[in-house]
Short mmCIF file of C-alpha atoms in Angstrom, two decimals:
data_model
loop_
_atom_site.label_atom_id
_atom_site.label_comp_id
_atom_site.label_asym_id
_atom_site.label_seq_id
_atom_site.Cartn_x
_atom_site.Cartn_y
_atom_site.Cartn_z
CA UNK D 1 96.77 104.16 194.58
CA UNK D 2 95.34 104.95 191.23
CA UNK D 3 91.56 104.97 191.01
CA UNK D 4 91.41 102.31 187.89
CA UNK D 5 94.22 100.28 185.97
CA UNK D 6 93.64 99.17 182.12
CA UNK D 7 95.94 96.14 182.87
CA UNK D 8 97.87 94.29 179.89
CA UNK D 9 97.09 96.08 176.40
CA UNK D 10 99.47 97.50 174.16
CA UNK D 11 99.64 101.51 173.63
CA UNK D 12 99.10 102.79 170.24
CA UNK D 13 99.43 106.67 170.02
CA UNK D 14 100.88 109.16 168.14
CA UNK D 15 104.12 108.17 169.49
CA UNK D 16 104.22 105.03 168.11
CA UNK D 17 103.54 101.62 169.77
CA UNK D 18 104.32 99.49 173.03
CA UNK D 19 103.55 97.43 176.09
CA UNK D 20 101.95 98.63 179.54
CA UNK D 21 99.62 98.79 182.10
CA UNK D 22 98.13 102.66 182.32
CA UNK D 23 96.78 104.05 185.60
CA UNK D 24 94.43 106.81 186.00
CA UNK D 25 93.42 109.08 188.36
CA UNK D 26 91.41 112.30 188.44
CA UNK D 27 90.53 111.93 184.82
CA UNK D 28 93.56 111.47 183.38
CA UNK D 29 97.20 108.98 182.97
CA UNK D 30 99.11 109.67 186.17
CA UNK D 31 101.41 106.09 185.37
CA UNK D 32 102.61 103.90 183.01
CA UNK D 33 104.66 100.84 183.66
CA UNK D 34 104.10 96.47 184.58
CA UNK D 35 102.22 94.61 187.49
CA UNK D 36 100.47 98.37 188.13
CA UNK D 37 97.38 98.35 191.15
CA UNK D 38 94.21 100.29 191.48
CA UNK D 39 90.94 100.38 193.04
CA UNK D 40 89.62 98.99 189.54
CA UNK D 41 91.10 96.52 187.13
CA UNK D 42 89.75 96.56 183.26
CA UNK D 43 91.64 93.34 181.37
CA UNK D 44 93.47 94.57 178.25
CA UNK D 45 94.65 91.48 177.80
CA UNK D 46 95.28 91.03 173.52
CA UNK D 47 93.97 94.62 173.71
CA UNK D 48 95.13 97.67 171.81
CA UNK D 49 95.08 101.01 174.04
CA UNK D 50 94.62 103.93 172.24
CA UNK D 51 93.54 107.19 172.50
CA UNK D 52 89.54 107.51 171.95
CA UNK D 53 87.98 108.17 168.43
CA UNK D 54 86.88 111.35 167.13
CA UNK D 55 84.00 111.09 164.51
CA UNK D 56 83.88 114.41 161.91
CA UNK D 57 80.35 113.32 160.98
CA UNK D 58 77.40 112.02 163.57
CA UNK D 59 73.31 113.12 162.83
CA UNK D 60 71.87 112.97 166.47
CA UNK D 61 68.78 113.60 165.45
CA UNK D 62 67.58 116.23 168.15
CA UNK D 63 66.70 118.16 168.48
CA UNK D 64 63.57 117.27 166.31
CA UNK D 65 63.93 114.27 165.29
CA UNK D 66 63.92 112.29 169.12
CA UNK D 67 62.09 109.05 167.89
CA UNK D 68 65.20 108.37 165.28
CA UNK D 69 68.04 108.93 168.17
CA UNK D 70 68.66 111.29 170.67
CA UNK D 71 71.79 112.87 171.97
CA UNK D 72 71.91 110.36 174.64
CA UNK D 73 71.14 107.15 172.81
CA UNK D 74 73.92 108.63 169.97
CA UNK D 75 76.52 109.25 172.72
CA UNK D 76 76.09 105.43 174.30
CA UNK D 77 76.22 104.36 170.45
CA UNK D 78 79.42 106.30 169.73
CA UNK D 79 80.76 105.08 173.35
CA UNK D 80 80.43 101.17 172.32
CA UNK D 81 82.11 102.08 169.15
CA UNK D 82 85.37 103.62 170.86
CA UNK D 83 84.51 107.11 170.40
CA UNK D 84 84.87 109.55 173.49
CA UNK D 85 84.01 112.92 170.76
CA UNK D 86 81.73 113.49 168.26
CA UNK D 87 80.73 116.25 166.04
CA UNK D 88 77.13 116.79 165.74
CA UNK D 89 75.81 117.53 161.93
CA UNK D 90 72.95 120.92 162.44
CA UNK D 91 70.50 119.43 160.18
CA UNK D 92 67.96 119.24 163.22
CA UNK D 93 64.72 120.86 163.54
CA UNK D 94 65.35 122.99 163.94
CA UNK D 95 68.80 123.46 162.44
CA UNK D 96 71.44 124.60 164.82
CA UNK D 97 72.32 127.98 162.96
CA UNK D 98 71.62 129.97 165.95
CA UNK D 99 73.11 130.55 169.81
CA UNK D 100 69.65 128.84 171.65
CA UNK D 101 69.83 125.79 169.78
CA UNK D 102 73.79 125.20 169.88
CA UNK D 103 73.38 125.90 173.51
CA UNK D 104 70.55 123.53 173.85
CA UNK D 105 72.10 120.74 171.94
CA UNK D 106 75.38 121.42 174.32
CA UNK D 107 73.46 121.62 177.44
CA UNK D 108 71.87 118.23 176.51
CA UNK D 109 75.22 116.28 175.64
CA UNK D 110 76.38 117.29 179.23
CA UNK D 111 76.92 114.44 181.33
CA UNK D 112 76.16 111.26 178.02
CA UNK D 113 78.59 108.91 176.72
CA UNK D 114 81.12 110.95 175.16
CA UNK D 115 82.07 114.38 174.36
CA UNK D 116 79.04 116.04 171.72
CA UNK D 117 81.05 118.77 169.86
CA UNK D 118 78.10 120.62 168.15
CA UNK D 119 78.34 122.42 164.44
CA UNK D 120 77.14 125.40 163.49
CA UNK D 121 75.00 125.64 160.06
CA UNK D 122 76.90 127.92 157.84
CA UNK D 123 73.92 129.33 156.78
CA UNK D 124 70.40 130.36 158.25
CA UNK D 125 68.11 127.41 157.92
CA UNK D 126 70.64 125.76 156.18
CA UNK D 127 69.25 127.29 152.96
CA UNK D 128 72.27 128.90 151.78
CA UNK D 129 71.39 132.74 151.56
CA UNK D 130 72.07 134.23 154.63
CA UNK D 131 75.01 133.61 156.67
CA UNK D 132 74.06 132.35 160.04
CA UNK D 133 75.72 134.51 163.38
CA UNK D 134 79.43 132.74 162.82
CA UNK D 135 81.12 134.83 165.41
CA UNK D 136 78.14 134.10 168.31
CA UNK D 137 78.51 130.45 167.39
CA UNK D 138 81.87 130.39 167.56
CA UNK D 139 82.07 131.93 170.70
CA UNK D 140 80.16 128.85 172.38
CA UNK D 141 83.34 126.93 171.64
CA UNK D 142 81.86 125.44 167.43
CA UNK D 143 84.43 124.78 165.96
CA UNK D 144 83.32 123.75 162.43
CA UNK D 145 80.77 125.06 160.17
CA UNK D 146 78.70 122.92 157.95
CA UNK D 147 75.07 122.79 156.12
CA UNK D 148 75.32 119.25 155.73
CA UNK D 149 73.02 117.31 153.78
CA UNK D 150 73.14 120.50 151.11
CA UNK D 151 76.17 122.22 149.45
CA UNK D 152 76.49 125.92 149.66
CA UNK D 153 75.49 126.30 146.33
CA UNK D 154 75.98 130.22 145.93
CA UNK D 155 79.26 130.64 144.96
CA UNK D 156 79.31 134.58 146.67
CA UNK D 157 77.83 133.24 149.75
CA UNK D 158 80.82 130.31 150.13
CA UNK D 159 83.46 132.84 149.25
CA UNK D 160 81.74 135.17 152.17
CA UNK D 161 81.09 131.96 154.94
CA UNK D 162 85.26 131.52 153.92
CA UNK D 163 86.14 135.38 154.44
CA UNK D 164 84.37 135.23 157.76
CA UNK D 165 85.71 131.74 158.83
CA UNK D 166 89.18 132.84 158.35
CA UNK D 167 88.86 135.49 160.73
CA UNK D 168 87.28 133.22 163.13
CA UNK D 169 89.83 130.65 163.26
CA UNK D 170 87.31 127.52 162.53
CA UNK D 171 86.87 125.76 159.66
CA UNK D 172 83.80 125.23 156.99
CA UNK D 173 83.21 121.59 156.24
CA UNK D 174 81.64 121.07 153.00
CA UNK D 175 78.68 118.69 151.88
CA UNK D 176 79.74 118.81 148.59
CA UNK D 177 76.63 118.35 146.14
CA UNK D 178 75.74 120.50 142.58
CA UNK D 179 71.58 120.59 143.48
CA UNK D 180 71.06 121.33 139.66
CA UNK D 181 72.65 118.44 138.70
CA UNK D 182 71.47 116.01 141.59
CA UNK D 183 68.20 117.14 141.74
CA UNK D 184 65.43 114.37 141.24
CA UNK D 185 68.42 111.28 142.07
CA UNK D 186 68.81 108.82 144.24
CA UNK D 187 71.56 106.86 143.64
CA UNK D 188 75.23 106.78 141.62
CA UNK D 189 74.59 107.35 137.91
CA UNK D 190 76.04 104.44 135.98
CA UNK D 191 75.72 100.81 134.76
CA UNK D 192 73.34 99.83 138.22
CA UNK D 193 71.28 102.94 137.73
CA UNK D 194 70.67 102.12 134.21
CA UNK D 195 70.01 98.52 135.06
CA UNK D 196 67.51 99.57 137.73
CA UNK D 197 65.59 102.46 136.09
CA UNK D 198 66.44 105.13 139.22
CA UNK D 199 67.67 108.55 138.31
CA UNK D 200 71.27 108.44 138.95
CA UNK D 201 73.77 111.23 140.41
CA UNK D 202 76.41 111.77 138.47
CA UNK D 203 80.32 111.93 139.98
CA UNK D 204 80.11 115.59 138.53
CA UNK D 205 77.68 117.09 140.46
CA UNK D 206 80.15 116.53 143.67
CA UNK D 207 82.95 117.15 141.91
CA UNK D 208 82.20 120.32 140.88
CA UNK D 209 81.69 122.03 144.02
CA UNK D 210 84.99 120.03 145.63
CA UNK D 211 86.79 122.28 142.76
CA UNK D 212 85.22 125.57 143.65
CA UNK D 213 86.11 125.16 147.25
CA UNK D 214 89.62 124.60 146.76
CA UNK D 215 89.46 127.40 144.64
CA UNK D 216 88.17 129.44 146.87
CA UNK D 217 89.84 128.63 149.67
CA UNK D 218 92.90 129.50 147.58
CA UNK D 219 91.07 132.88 147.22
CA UNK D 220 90.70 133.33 150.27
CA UNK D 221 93.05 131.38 152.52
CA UNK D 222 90.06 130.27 155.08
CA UNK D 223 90.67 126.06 155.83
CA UNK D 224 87.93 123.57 153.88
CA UNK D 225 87.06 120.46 155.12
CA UNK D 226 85.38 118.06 152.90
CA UNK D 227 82.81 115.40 154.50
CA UNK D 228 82.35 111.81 153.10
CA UNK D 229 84.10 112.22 149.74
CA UNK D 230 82.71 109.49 147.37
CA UNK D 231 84.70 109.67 143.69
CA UNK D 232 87.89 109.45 142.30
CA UNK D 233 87.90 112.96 141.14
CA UNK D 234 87.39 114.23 144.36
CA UNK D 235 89.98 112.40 145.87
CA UNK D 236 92.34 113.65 142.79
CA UNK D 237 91.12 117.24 143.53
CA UNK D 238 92.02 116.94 147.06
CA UNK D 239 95.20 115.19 146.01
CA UNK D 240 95.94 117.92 143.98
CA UNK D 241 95.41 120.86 146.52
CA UNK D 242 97.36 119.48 149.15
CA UNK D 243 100.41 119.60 146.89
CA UNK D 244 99.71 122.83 146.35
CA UNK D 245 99.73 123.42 150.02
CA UNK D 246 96.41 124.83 150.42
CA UNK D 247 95.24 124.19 153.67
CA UNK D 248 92.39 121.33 152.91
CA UNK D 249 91.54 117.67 154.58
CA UNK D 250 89.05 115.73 153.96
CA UNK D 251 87.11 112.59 155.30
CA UNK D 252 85.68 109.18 154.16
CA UNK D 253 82.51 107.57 155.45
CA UNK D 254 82.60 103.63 156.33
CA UNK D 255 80.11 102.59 153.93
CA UNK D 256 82.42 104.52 150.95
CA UNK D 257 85.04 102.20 151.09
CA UNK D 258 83.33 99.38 151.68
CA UNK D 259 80.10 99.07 149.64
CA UNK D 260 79.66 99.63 145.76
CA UNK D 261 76.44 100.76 143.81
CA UNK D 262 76.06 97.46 143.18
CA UNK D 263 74.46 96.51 146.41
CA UNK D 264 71.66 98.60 145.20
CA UNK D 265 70.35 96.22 142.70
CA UNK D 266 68.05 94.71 145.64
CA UNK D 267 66.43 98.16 145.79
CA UNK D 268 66.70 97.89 149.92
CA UNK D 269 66.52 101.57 150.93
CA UNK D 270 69.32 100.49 153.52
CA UNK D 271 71.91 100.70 151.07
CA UNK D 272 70.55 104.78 150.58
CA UNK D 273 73.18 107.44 151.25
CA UNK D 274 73.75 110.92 150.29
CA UNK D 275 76.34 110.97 148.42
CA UNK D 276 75.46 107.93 147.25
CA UNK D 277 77.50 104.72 146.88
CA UNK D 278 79.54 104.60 143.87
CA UNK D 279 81.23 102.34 141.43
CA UNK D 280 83.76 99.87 142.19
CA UNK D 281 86.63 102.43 140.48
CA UNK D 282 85.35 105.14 143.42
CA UNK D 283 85.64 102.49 146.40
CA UNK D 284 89.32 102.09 145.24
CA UNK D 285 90.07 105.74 144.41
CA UNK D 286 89.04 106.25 148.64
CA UNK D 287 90.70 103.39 149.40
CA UNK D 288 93.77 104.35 148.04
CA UNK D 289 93.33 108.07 149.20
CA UNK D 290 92.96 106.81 152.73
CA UNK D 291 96.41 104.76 152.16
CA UNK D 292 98.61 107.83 151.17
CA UNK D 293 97.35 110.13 153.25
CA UNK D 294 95.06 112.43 150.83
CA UNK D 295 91.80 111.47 153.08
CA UNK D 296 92.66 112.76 156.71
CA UNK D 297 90.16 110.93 158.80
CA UNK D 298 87.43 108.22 158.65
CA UNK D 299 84.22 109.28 159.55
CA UNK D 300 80.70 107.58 160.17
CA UNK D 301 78.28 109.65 158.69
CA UNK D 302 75.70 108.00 161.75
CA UNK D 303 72.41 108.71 160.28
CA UNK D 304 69.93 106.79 161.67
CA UNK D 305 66.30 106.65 161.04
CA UNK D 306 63.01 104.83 162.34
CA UNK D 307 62.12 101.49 160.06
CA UNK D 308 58.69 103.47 159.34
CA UNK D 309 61.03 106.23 157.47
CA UNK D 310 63.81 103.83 155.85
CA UNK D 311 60.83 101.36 154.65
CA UNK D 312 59.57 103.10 151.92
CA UNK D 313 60.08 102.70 148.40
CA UNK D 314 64.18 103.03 147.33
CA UNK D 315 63.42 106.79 145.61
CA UNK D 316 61.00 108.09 148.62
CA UNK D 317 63.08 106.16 151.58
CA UNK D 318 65.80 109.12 153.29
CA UNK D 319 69.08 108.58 153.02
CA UNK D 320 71.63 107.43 155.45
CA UNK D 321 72.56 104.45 157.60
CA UNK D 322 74.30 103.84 161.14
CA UNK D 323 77.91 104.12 161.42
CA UNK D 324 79.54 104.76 165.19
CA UNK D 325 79.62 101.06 165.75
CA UNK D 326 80.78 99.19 162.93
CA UNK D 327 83.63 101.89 161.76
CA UNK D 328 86.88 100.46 163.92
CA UNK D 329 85.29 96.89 162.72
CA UNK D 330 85.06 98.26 159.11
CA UNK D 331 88.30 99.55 159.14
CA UNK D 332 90.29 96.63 160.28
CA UNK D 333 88.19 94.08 158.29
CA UNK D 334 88.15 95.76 155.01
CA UNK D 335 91.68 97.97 155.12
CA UNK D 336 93.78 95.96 157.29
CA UNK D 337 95.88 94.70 154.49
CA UNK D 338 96.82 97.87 153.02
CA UNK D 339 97.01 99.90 156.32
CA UNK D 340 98.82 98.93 160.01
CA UNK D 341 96.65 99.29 163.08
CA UNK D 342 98.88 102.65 163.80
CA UNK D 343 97.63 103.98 160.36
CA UNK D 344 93.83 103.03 161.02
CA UNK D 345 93.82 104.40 164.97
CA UNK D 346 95.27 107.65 163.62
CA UNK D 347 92.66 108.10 160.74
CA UNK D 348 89.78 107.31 163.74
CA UNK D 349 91.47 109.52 166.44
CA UNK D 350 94.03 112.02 166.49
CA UNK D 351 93.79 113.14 162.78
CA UNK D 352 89.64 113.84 162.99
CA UNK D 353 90.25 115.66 166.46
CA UNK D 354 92.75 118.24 165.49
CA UNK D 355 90.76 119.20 161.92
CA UNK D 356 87.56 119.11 165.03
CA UNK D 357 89.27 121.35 167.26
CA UNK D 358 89.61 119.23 170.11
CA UNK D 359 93.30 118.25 169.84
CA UNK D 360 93.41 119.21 173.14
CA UNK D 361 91.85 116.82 175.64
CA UNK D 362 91.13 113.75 172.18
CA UNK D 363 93.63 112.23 170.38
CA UNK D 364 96.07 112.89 172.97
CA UNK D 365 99.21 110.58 173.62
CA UNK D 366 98.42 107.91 176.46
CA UNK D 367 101.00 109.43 178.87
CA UNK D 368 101.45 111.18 182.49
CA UNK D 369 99.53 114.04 182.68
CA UNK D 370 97.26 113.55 179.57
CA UNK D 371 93.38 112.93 179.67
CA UNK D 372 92.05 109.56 179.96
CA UNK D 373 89.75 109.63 176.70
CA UNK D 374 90.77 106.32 175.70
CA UNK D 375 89.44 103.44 173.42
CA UNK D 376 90.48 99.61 174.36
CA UNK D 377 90.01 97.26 171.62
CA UNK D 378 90.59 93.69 170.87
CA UNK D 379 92.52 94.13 166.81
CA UNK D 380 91.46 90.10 166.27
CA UNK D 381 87.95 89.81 167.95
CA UNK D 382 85.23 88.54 165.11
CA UNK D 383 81.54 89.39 165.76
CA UNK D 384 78.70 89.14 164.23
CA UNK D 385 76.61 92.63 163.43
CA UNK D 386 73.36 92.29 164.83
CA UNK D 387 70.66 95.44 164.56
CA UNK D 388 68.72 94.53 167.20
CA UNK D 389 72.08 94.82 169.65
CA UNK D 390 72.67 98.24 168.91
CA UNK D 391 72.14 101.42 171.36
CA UNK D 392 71.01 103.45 168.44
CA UNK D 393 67.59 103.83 168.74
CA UNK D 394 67.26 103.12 165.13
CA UNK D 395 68.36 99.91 163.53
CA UNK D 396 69.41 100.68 159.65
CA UNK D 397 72.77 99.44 159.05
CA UNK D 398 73.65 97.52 156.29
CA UNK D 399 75.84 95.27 157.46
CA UNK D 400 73.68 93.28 159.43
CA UNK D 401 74.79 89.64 159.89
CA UNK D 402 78.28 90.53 158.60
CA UNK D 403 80.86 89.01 160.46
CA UNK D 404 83.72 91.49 161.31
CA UNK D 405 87.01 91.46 162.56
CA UNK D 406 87.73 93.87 165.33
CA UNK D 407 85.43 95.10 168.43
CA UNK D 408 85.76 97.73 171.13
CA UNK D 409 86.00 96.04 174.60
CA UNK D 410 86.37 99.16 177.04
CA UNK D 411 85.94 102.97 176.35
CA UNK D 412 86.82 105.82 179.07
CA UNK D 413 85.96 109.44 178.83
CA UNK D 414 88.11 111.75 181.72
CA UNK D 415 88.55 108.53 183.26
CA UNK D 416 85.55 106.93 183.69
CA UNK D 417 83.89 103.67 181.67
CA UNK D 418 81.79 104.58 179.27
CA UNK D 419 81.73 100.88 178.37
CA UNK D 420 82.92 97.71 180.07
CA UNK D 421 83.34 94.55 177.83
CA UNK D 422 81.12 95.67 175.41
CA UNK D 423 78.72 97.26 177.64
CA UNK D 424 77.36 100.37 178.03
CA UNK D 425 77.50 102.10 181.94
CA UNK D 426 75.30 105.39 181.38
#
């Protein structure tokens, strides 16, 4: 008898869509097929089973920064939100652009909520001068390079960190940000930055660097990832390479396509990201490259911080909000009428984990023989976001008392709950 039945969903995968109860055994499907028993029953009833989510794009915090999150509190986050991988950003302290702390950071994600994929910082100290030890990174299984929060802003040092990533088989995933021109700004340059008085970013100074990537990765051949594109010219760039056929994905953050600049004009540091929320005209341009394809994945860009931090004044407050358990919610509230539930579970699953490297045990059809990693969601469920019922130890999202369509009832990683019903079990 199988050790635990999700009874009564219906299967979304890569294979398309249908009807069954899934057993599991030994961490992974050993059945499909109706009326199936097991030592435990999880109720899919009005439930979508898919395989779990894969986030590009999650700040841990630690090491470092322990009283904002910590690899555990992250992982139980992620878990409620469907995820069973995530990639961990390396802008800790310190930054993960050497063998100790990668191994630390992987040593500590054994045995939480889902799996912790850790980065590597492209450069040392995330600095962009000297390239950090690629091949020793990549040896401890990273998969994806990034000094995130900063662009590489030395064009000889990108074209080197591509040479050397080509040869390694990963991929460099870009925080795409012109310092000179961004320096000094905190929010999208435009009519709401003029209204307000704050020094605005303009779309330039990201689209800039988005250009010199592709062009260097046409120089060079190596794969370029680009993380939480926020303009329309980006997404045209991106748009634009693809057709070439360079090899180039990208990724959207939650809060890009579904808040404007606008929400600034309260001057809550909440609404605070980096790249910062942009005009109407941007939200669209994402929307739309999420729609055709251009945008590979949605990611959450989880950054959370302590209310001391993200209480400050709007210009000295850091940036970033909480993401891992609002994105499915996000998704199907704000994109369900231009995009199927098919198109939505493979922009939060098996899309992100084959640009993450883990296309092997995440993202995986739900089938005989495969690993259990699976999300279980109710598509029609409405709920109401409250900060205080997060797992996060931090509680800045911006979405709080927004009522949302869409919630994550069950989530499994090799098998075993994660979450029941909402709740977290480690």
């Amino acid at each position: 008898m199988a050790e635990l039945v999700i009874r009564g969903g219906t299967i979304i995968d890569p294979n398309g869509s249908h009807e069954t109860d899934v057993a599991i055994a030994d961490g992974r499907v050993v059945e499909l097929g109706t009326d199936l028993d097991g030592d435990r029953i999880l109720d899919a009833s009005g439930c979508i089973v898919s395989p779990g989510f894969v986030d590009l794009h999650t700040h841990l915090r630690q090491p470092g920064r322990e009283e904002a999150e910590t690899i555990g509190s992250g992982a139980r986050a992620a878990a409620r939100g469907g995820f069973t991988a995530v990639v961990a950003m390396p802008n800790t302290t310190p930054a993960m652009d050497s063998a100790s702390v990668v191994a630390e950071v992987l040593e500590l994600g054994n045995g939480v909520s889902c799996e912790i994929l850790a980065s590597g910082a492209i450069t040392v100290g995330r600095e962009g001068e000297q390239l950090s030890p690629m091949g020793e990174l990549a040896d401890l299984g990273v998969n994806i390079f990034t000094d995130d929060g900063t662009g590489v802003q030395d064009d000889a040092v990108m074209r080197r960190a591509m040479e050397y990533a080509r040869g390694l088989g990963v991929t460099l995933a870009q925080h795409c940000e012109v310092t000179s021109l961004s320096a000094g700004t905190c929010m999208h340059e435009g009519e709401w930055s003029t209204r307000l008085g704050l020094p605005g970013q303009p779309a330039e100074a990201e689209e800039l660097m988005v250009s010199r990537d592709i062009a260097l990765s046409g120089l060079t051949g190596a794969r370029i990832h680009f993380q939480h594109l926020s303009t329309g010219g980006s997404v045209e760039l991106v748009r634009a390479a693809k057709a070439q056929g360079l090899p180039v994905t990208a990724e959207a953050a939650t809060h890009h396509f579904t808040l404007t600049d606008a929400c600034v004009g309260s001057y809550d540091p909440v609404f605070k990201v980096h790249p910062p929320l942009r005009s109407s005209a941007d939200v669209a341009a994402v929307r739309a490259g999420l729609v055709d394809g251009t945008i590979d994945a949605i990611a959450t860009d989880h950054a959370p911080h302590t209310s001391q931090d993200k209480e400050r004044p709007f210009d000295a407050a850091p940036p970033g909000m909480l993401g891992l358990e609002t994105a499915l919610a996000l998704a199907i509230t704000e994109l369900g009428d231009q995009l199927d539930l098919d198109h939505i579970v493979a922009l939060l699953s098996w899309r992100p984990a084959v640009i993450a490297g883990a296309a092997d045990r995440h993202g995986r059809p739900v089938a005989p023989g495969e690993p259990a990693n699976l999300a279980v969601f109710d598509p029609t469920a409405t709920w109401t976001v409250d900060p205080a019922d997060t797992a996060s130890r931090s509680r800045n999202t911006p979405y709080a008392g927004r009522t949302l369509t869409g919630r994550v009832r069950h989530t499994l990683l090799w098998g075993q709950p994660t979450v029941i019903d909402g709740a977290t079990t480690r």
